[in-house]
Short mmCIF file of C-alpha atoms in Angstrom, two decimals:
data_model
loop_
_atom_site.label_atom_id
_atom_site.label_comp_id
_atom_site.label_asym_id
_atom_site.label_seq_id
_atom_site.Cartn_x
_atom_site.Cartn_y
_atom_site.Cartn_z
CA UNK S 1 -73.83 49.57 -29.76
CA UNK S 2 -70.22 47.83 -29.58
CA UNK S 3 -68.63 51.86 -29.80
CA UNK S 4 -71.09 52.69 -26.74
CA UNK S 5 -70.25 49.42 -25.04
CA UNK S 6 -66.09 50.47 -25.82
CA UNK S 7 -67.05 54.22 -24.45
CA UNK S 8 -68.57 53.34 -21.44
CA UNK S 9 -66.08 50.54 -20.19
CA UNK S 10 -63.01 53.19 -20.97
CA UNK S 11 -65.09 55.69 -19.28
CA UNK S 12 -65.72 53.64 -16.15
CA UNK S 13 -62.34 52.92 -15.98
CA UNK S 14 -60.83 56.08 -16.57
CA UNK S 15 -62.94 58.19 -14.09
CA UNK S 16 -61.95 55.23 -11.48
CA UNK S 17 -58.26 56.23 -12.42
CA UNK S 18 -58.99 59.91 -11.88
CA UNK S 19 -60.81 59.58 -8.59
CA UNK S 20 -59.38 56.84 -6.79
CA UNK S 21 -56.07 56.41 -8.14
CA UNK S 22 -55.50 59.92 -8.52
CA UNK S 23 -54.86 59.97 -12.44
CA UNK S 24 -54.39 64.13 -13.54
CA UNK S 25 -52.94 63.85 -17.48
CA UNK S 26 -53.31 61.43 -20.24
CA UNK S 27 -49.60 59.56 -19.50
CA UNK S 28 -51.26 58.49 -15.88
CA UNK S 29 -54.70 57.80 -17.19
CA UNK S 30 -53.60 55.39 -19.58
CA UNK S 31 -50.83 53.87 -17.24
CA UNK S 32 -53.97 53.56 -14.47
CA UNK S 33 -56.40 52.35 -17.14
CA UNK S 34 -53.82 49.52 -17.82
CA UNK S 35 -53.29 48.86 -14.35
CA UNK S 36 -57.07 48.11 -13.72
CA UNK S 37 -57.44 46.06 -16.83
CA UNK S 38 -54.97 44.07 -15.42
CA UNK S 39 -56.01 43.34 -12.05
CA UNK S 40 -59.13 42.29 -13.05
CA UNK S 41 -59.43 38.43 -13.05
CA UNK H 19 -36.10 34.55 27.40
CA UNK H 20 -35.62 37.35 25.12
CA UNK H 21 -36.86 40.27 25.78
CA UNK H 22 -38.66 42.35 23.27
CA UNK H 23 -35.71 44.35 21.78
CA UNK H 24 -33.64 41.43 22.03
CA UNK H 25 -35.95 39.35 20.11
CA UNK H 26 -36.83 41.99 17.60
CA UNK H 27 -33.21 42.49 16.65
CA UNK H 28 -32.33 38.61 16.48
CA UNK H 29 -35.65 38.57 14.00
CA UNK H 30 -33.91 41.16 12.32
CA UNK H 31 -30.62 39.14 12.25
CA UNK H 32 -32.31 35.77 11.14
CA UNK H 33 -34.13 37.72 8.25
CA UNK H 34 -31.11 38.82 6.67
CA UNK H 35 -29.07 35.19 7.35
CA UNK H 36 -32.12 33.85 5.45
CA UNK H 37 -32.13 36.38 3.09
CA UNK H 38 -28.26 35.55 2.04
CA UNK H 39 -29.06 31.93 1.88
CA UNK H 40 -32.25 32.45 -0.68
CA UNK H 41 -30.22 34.58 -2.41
CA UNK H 42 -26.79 32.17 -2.57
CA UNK H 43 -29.06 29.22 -3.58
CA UNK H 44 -31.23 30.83 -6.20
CA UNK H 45 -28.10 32.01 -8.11
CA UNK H 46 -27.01 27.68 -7.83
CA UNK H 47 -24.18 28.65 -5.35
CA UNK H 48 -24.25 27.11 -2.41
CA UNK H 49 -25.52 28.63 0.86
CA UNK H 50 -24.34 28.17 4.57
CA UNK H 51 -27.46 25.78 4.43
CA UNK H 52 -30.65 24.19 3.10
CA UNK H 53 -33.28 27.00 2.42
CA UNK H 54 -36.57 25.20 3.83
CA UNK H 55 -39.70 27.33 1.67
CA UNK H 56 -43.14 27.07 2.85
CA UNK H 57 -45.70 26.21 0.74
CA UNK H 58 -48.84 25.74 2.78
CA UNK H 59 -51.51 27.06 0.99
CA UNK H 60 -54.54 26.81 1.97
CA UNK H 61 -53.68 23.44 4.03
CA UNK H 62 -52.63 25.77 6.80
CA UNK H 63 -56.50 26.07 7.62
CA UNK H 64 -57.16 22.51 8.03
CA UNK H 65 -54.03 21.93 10.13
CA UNK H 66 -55.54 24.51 12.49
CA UNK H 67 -59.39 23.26 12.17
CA UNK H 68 -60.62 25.84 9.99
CA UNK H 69 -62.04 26.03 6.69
CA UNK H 70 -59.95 28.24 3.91
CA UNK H 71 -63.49 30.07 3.54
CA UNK H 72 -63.34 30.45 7.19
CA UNK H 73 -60.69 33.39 6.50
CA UNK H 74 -62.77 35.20 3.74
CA UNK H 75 -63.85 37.94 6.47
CA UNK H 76 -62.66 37.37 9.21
CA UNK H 77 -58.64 38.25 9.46
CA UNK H 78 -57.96 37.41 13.04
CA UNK H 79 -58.84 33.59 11.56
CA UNK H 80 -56.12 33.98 8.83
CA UNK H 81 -53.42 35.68 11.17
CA UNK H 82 -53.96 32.66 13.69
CA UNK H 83 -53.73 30.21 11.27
CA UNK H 84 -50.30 31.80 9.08
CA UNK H 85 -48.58 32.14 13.01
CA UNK H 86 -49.81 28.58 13.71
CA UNK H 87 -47.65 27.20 10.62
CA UNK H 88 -44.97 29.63 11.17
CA UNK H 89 -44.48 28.53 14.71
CA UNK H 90 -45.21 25.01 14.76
CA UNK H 91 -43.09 24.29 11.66
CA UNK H 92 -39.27 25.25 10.82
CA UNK H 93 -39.02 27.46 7.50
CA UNK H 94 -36.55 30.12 6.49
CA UNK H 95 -38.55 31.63 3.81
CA UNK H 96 -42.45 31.73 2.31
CA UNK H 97 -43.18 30.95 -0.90
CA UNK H 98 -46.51 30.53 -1.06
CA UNK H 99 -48.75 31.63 1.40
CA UNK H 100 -52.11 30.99 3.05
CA UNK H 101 -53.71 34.06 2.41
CA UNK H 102 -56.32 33.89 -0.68
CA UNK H 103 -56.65 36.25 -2.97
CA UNK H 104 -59.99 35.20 -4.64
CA UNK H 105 -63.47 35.56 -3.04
CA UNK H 106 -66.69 35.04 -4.51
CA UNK H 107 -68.46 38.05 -3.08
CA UNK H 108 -65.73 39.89 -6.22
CA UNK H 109 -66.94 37.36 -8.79
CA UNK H 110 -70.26 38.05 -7.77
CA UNK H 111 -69.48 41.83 -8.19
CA UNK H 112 -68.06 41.36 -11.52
CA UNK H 113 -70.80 39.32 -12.44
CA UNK H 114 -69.08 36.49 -13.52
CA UNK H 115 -65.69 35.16 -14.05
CA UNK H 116 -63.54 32.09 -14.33
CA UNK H 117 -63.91 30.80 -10.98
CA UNK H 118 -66.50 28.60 -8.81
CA UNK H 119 -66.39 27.86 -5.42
CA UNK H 120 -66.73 24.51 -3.40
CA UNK H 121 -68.34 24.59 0.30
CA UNK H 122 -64.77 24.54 2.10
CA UNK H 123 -63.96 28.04 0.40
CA UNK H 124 -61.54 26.06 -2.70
CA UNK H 125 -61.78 28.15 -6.00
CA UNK H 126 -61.84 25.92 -9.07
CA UNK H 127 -62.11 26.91 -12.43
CA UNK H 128 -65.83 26.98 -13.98
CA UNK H 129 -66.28 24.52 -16.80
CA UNK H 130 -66.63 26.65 -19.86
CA UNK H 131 -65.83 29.99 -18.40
CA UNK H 132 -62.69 30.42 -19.33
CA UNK H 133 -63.26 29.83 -23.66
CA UNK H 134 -64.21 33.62 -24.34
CA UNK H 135 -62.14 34.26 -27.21
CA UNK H 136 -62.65 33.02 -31.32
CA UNK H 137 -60.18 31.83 -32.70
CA UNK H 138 -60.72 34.40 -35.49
CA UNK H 139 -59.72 37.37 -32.74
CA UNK H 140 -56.24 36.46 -32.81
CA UNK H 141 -55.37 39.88 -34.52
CA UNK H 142 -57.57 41.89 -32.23
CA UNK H 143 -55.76 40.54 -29.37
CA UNK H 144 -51.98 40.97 -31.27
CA UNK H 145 -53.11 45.02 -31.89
CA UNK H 146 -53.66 46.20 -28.59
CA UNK H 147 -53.77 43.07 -25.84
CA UNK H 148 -55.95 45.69 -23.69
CA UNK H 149 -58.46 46.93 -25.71
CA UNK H 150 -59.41 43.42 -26.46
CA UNK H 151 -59.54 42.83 -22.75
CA UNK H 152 -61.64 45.80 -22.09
CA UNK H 153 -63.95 45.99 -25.23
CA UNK H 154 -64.22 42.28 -25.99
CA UNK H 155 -63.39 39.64 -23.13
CA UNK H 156 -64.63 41.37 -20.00
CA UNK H 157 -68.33 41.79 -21.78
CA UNK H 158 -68.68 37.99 -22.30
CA UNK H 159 -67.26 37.52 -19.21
CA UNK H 160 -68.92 39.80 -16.73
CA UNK H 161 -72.20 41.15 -16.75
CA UNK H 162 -70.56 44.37 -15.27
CA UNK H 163 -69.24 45.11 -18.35
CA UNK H 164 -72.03 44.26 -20.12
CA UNK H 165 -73.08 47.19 -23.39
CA UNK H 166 -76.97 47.38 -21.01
CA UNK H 167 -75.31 48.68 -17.84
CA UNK H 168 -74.48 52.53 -17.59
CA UNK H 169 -71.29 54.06 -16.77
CA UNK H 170 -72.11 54.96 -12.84
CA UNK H 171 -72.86 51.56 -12.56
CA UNK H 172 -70.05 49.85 -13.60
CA UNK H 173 -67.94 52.96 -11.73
CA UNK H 174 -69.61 51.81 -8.35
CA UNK H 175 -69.44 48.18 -8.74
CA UNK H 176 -65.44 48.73 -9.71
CA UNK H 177 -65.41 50.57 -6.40
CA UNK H 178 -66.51 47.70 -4.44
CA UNK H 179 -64.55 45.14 -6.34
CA UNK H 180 -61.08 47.40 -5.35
CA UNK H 181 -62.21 47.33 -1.70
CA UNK H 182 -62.04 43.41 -2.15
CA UNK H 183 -58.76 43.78 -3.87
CA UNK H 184 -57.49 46.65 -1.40
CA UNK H 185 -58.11 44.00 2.00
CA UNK H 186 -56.32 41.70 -0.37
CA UNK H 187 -53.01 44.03 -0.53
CA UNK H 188 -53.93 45.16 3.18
CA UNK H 189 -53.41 41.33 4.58
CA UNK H 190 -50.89 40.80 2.36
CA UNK H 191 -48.66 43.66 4.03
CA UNK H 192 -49.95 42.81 7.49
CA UNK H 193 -48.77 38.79 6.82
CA UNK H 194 -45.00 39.80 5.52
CA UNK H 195 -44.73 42.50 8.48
CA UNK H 196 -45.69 40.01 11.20
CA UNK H 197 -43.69 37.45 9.66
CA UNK H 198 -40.74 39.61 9.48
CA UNK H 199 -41.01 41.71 12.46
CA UNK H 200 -42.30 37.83 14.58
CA UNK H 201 -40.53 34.75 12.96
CA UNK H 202 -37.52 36.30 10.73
CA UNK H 203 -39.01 35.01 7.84
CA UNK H 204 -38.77 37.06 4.19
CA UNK H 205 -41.12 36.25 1.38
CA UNK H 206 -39.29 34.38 -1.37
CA UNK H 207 -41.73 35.55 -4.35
CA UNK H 208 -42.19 39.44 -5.79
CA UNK H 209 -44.90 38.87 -7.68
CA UNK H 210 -46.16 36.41 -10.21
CA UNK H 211 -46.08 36.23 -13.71
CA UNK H 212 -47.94 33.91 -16.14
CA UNK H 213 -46.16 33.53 -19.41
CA UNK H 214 -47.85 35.17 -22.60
CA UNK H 215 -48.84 31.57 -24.28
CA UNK H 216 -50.25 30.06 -20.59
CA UNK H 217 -52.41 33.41 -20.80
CA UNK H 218 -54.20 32.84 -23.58
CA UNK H 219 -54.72 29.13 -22.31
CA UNK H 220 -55.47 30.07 -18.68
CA UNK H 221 -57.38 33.46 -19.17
CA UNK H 222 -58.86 33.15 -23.08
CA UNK H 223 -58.61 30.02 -25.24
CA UNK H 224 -59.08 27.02 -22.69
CA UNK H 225 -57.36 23.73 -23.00
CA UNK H 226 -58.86 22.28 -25.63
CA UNK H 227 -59.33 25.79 -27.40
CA UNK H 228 -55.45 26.24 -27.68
CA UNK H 229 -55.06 23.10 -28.73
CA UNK H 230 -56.86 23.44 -31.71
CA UNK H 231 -55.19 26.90 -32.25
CA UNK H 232 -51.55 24.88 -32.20
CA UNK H 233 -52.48 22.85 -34.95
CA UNK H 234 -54.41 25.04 -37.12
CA UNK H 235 -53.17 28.87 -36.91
CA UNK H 236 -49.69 27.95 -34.74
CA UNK H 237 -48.53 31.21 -36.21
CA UNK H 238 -51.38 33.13 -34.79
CA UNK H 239 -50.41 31.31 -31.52
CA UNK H 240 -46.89 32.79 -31.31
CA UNK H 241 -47.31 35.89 -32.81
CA UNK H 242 -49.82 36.52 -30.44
CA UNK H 243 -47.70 35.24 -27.38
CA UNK H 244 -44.92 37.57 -28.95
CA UNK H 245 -47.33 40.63 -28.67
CA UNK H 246 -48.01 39.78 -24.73
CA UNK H 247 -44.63 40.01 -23.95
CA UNK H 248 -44.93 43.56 -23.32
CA UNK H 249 -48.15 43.35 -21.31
CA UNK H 250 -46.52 41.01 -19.12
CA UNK H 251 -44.01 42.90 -18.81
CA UNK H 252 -45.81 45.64 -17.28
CA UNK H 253 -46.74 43.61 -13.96
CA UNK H 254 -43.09 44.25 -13.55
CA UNK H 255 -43.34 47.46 -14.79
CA UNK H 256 -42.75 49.45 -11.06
CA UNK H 257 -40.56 46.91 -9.67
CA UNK H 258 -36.76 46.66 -9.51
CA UNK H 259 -34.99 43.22 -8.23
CA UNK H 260 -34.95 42.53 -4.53
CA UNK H 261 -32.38 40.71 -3.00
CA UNK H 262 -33.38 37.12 -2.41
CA UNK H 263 -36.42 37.47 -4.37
CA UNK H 264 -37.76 36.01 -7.31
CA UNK H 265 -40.41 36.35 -9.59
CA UNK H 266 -42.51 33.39 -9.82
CA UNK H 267 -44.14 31.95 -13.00
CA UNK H 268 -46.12 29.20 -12.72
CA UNK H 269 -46.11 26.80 -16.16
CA UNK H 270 -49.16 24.97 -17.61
CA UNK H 271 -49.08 24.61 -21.05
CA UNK H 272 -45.56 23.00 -21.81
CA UNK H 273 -45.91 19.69 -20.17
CA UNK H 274 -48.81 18.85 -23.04
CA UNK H 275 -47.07 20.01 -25.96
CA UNK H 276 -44.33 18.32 -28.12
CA UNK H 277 -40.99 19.54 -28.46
CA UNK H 278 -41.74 20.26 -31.95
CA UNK H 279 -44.76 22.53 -30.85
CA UNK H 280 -43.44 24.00 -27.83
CA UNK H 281 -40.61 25.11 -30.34
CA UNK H 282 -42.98 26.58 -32.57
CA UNK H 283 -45.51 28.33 -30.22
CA UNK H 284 -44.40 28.82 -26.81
CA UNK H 285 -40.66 29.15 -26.44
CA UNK H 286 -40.36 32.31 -28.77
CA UNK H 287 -42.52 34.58 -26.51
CA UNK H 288 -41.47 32.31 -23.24
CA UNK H 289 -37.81 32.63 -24.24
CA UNK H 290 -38.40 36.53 -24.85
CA UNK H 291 -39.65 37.11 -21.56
CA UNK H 292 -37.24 35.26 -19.74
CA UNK H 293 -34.42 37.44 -21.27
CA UNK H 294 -36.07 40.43 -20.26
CA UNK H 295 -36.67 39.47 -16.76
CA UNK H 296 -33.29 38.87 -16.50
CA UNK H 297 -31.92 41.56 -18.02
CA UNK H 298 -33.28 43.74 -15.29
CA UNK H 299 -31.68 41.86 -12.82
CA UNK H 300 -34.59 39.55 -11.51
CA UNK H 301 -34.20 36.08 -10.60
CA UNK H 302 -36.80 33.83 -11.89
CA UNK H 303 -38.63 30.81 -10.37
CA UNK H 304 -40.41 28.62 -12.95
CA UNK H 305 -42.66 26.30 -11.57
CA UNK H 306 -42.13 23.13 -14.03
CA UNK H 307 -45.82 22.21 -13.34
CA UNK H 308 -45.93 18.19 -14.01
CA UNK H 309 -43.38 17.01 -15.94
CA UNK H 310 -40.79 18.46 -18.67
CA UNK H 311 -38.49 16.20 -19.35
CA UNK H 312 -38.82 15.97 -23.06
CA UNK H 313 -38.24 19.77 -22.91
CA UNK H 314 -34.77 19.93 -20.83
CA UNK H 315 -32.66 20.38 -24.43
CA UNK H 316 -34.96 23.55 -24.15
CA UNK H 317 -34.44 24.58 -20.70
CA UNK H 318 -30.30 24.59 -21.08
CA UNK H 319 -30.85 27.09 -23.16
CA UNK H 320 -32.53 29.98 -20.56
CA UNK H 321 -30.02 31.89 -18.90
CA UNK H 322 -27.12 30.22 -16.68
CA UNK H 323 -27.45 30.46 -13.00
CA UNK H 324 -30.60 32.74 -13.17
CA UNK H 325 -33.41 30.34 -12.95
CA UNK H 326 -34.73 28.50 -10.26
CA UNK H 327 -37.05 25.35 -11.29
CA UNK H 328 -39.59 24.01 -8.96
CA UNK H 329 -40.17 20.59 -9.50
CA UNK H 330 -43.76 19.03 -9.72
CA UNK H 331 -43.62 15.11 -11.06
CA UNK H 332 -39.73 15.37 -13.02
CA UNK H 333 -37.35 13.42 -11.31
CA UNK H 334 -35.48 15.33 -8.95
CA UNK H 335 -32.24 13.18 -8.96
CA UNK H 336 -32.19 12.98 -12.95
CA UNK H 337 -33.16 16.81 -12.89
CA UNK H 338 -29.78 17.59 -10.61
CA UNK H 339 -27.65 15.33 -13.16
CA UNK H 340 -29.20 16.85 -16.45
CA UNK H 341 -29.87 20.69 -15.61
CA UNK H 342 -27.81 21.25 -12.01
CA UNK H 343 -25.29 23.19 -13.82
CA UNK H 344 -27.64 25.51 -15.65
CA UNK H 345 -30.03 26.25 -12.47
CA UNK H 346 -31.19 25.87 -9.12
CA UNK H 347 -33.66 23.33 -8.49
CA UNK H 348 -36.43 23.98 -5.85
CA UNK H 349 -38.74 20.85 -4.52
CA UNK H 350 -38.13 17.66 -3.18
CA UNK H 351 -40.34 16.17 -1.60
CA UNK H 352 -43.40 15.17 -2.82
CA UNK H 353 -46.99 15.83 -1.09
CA UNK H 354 -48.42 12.03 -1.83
CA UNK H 355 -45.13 11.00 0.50
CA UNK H 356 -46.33 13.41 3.00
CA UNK H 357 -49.54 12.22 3.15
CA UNK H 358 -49.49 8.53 2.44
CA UNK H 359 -45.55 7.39 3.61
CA UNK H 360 -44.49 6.79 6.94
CA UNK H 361 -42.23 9.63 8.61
CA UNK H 362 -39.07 7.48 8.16
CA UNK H 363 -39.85 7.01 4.33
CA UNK H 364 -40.11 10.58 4.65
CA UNK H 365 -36.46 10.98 6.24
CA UNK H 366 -35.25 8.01 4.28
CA UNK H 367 -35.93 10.52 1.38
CA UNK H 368 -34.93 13.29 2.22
CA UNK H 369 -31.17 11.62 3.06
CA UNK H 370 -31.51 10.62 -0.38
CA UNK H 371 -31.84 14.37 -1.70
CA UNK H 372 -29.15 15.61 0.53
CA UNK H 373 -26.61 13.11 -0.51
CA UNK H 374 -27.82 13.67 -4.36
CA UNK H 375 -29.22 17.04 -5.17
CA UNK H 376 -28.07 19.03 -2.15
CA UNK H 377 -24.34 18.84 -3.49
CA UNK H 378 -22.84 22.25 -4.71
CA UNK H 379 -25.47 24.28 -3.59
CA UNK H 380 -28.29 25.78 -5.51
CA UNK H 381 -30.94 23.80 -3.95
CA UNK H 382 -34.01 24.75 -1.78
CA UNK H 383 -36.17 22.03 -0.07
CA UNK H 384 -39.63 22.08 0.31
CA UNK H 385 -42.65 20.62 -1.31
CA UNK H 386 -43.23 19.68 -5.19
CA UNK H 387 -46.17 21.35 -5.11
CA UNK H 388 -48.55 23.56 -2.88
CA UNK H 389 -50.22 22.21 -0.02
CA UNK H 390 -54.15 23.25 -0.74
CA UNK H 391 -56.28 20.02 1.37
CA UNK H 392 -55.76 18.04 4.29
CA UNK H 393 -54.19 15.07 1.72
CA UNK H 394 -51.59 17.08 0.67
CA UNK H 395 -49.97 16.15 4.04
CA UNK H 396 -49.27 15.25 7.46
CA UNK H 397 -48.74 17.37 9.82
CA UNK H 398 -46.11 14.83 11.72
CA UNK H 399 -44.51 14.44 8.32
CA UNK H 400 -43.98 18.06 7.20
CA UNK H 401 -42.61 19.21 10.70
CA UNK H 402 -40.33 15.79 10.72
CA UNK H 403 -38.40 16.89 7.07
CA UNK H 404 -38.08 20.43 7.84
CA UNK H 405 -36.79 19.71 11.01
CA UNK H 406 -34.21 16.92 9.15
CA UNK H 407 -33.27 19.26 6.10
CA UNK H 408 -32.74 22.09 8.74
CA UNK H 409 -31.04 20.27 11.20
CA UNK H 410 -28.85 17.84 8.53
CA UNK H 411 -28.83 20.26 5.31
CA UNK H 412 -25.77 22.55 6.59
CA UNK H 413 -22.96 23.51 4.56
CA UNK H 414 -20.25 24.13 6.45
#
């Protein structure tokens, strides 16, 4: 349960990185991953 | 009367004069004048008979209500401005969240939302600050996150929360444009930073959370404000200094902690982030939030000439005696004098802090804290010791 709770937030995150922030390798996934983590209150 | 090029190009003019003088006084040198900073919150919608909820959709409101203050008032730079950045209609997206709101539009923090971490996590959060965030905080906190709801679900309800955040950055940009393009006035503040100990107390630990943390794991306390350092750090991560600007950290913690403790817990990783900040070349604004005088042995010690303190209840006069040669000092006047003196205790005041802390330079006037509600001042009163410090506060 917690790994498919930890899968599915990355997984939300990262495919907002790769189709709204334009994400296209692993350095600017994980910068835009960070970036949303962040921004979130 | 100007005519439009005219008056775009002494705009232009004024921006840059006021730019010099932010800049000249935040490095405690001393300007051609008094910078006068606005800090009218979420007051500026009462002054003009709205509600600060009344600007939640509707932007028109929120651009009358900044070029209301802007015009009616004297100011050569914004510190903090009306435009909010919180609405429920996100929390409710989230599903949750830190924040409640009363029936004028006011966000206030939600008893007992804000205590999401155990004490016992320390370590999770010292490994990796963001896979804590992500994994552990943000499923207690918001049902989005929540192990029951599937990935295109949280993917579309992210969507709609950036929209939220998007008109946020979208107002933002059309505020500084029309205030630089309309009234000559620059933004004081790049961003804001919280410090990595007043994290943990404002975003995962609560007051009386931490508190128990600095007396029974203080290690745990700093080693984990150590490790946040860096994930501070990357707010700042795209930006480079900007002439006139500072970053802005509001302080919470300090003002309840001894020296002894605030030596022990919050200074290493406070200390540490200062020293990077400046090491890239950005000026830094600490709001002293209440009062820190049992902490100014602490406060010589950050970088000379780098630091500019806003004052919330320290004395300003003592401040100027015991720190004005390590740092500017920001503030002044205070909002209760605003709101409950007459305008000539006002100006009787305000003499005061030109004959004692305006001296040398490095000082910027303007409130000792923001102006959120009607009480934090009169309208007669604000406009009557801007125009004073403006008119009186000259250099040369």
């Amino acid at each position: 349960m917690a790994n498919n709770q930890k899968n599915s937030n990355r997984e939300a995150l990262e495919r907002i990185a790769r189709e709204l922030m334009g994400a296209k390798n692993p350095k600017e996934l994980e910068a835009c991953v960070k970036m949303l983590i962040k921004i979130i209150p | 009367m100007l005519g439009s090029m005219e008056r775009y190009e002494a705009n232009q003019r004024l921006y840059q004069e006021r730019l010099e003088r932010l800049e000249r006084a935040n490095r405690n040198e001393q300007p051609d004048r008094i910078p006068v900073m606005s800090a009218t919150s979420t007051w500026a919608y009462y002054y003009k008979g709205y509600l600060p909820k009344d600007g939640w959709y509707n932007s028109e409101i929120t651009e009358k209500v900044y070029r209301a203050i802007y015009e009616d008032f004297y100011f050569d730079a914004i510190d903090i401005h009306p435009i909010a950045i919180y609405h429920p209609e996100m929390f409710t997206i989230l599903g949750g969240g830190c924040f409640t709101f009363n029936e004028e539009g006011l966000h206030q923090t939600k008893s007992g939302a804000i205590n999401v971490m155990e004490p016992e996590e320390y370590k999770d959060l010292i490994k990796d600050p963001y896979s804590y965030l992500l994994n552990t905080v943000f499923p207690r906190r918001y049902k989005l996150f929540s192990p029951e709801i599937d990935v295109d679900t949280k993917v579309e309800g992210l969507k709609k929360f950036l929209n939220f955040f998007d008109r946020f950055r979208q107002e933002m940009k059309k505020h500084n444009e029309i205030c630089a393009r309309d009234y000559g006035l620059p933004s004081a503040v790049q961003t804001l930073l919280l410090t990595p100990v007043d994290f943990i107390l404002d975003t995962l630990r609560d007051f009386q959370g931490i508190i128990q943390d600095i007396k029974r794991r203080p290690e745990m306390v700093r080693d984990a404000g150590l490790a946040l350092v860096d994930f501070i750090l990357d707010g700042v991560k795209h930006l480079t200094p900007s002439y006139g600007q500072v970053i802005l950290i509001p302080m919470h913690l300090p003002p309840f902690l001894s020296p002894k403790d605030f030596s022990k817990v919050y200074w290493p990783s406070y200390k540490k982030l200062i020293d990077e900040l400046v090491g890239r070349g950005f000026m830094v604004k600490c709001a002293f939030e209440r009062k820190y005088e049992h902490l100014y042995d602490f406060l010589r010690e950050l970088p000379k000439n780098r630091i500019i303190a806003v004052l919330e209840d320290d004395d300003i006069f003592t401040f100027k005696k015991k720190l004005g040669d390590r740092m500017a000092i920001h503030g002044g006047i205070p909002t209760t004098m605003l709101y409950y003196a007459s305008k000539q205790e006002c100006l009787d005041f305000c003499q005061r802090l030109l004959d004692e802390v305006a001296p040398g330079g490095g000082y910027l006037f303007g409130t000792n804290m923001s102006m959120i509600t009607p009480s934090d001042g009169k309208a007669e009163n604000l406009k009557a010791v801007n125009d004073f410090i403006h008119k009186y506060g000259v250099y040369k």
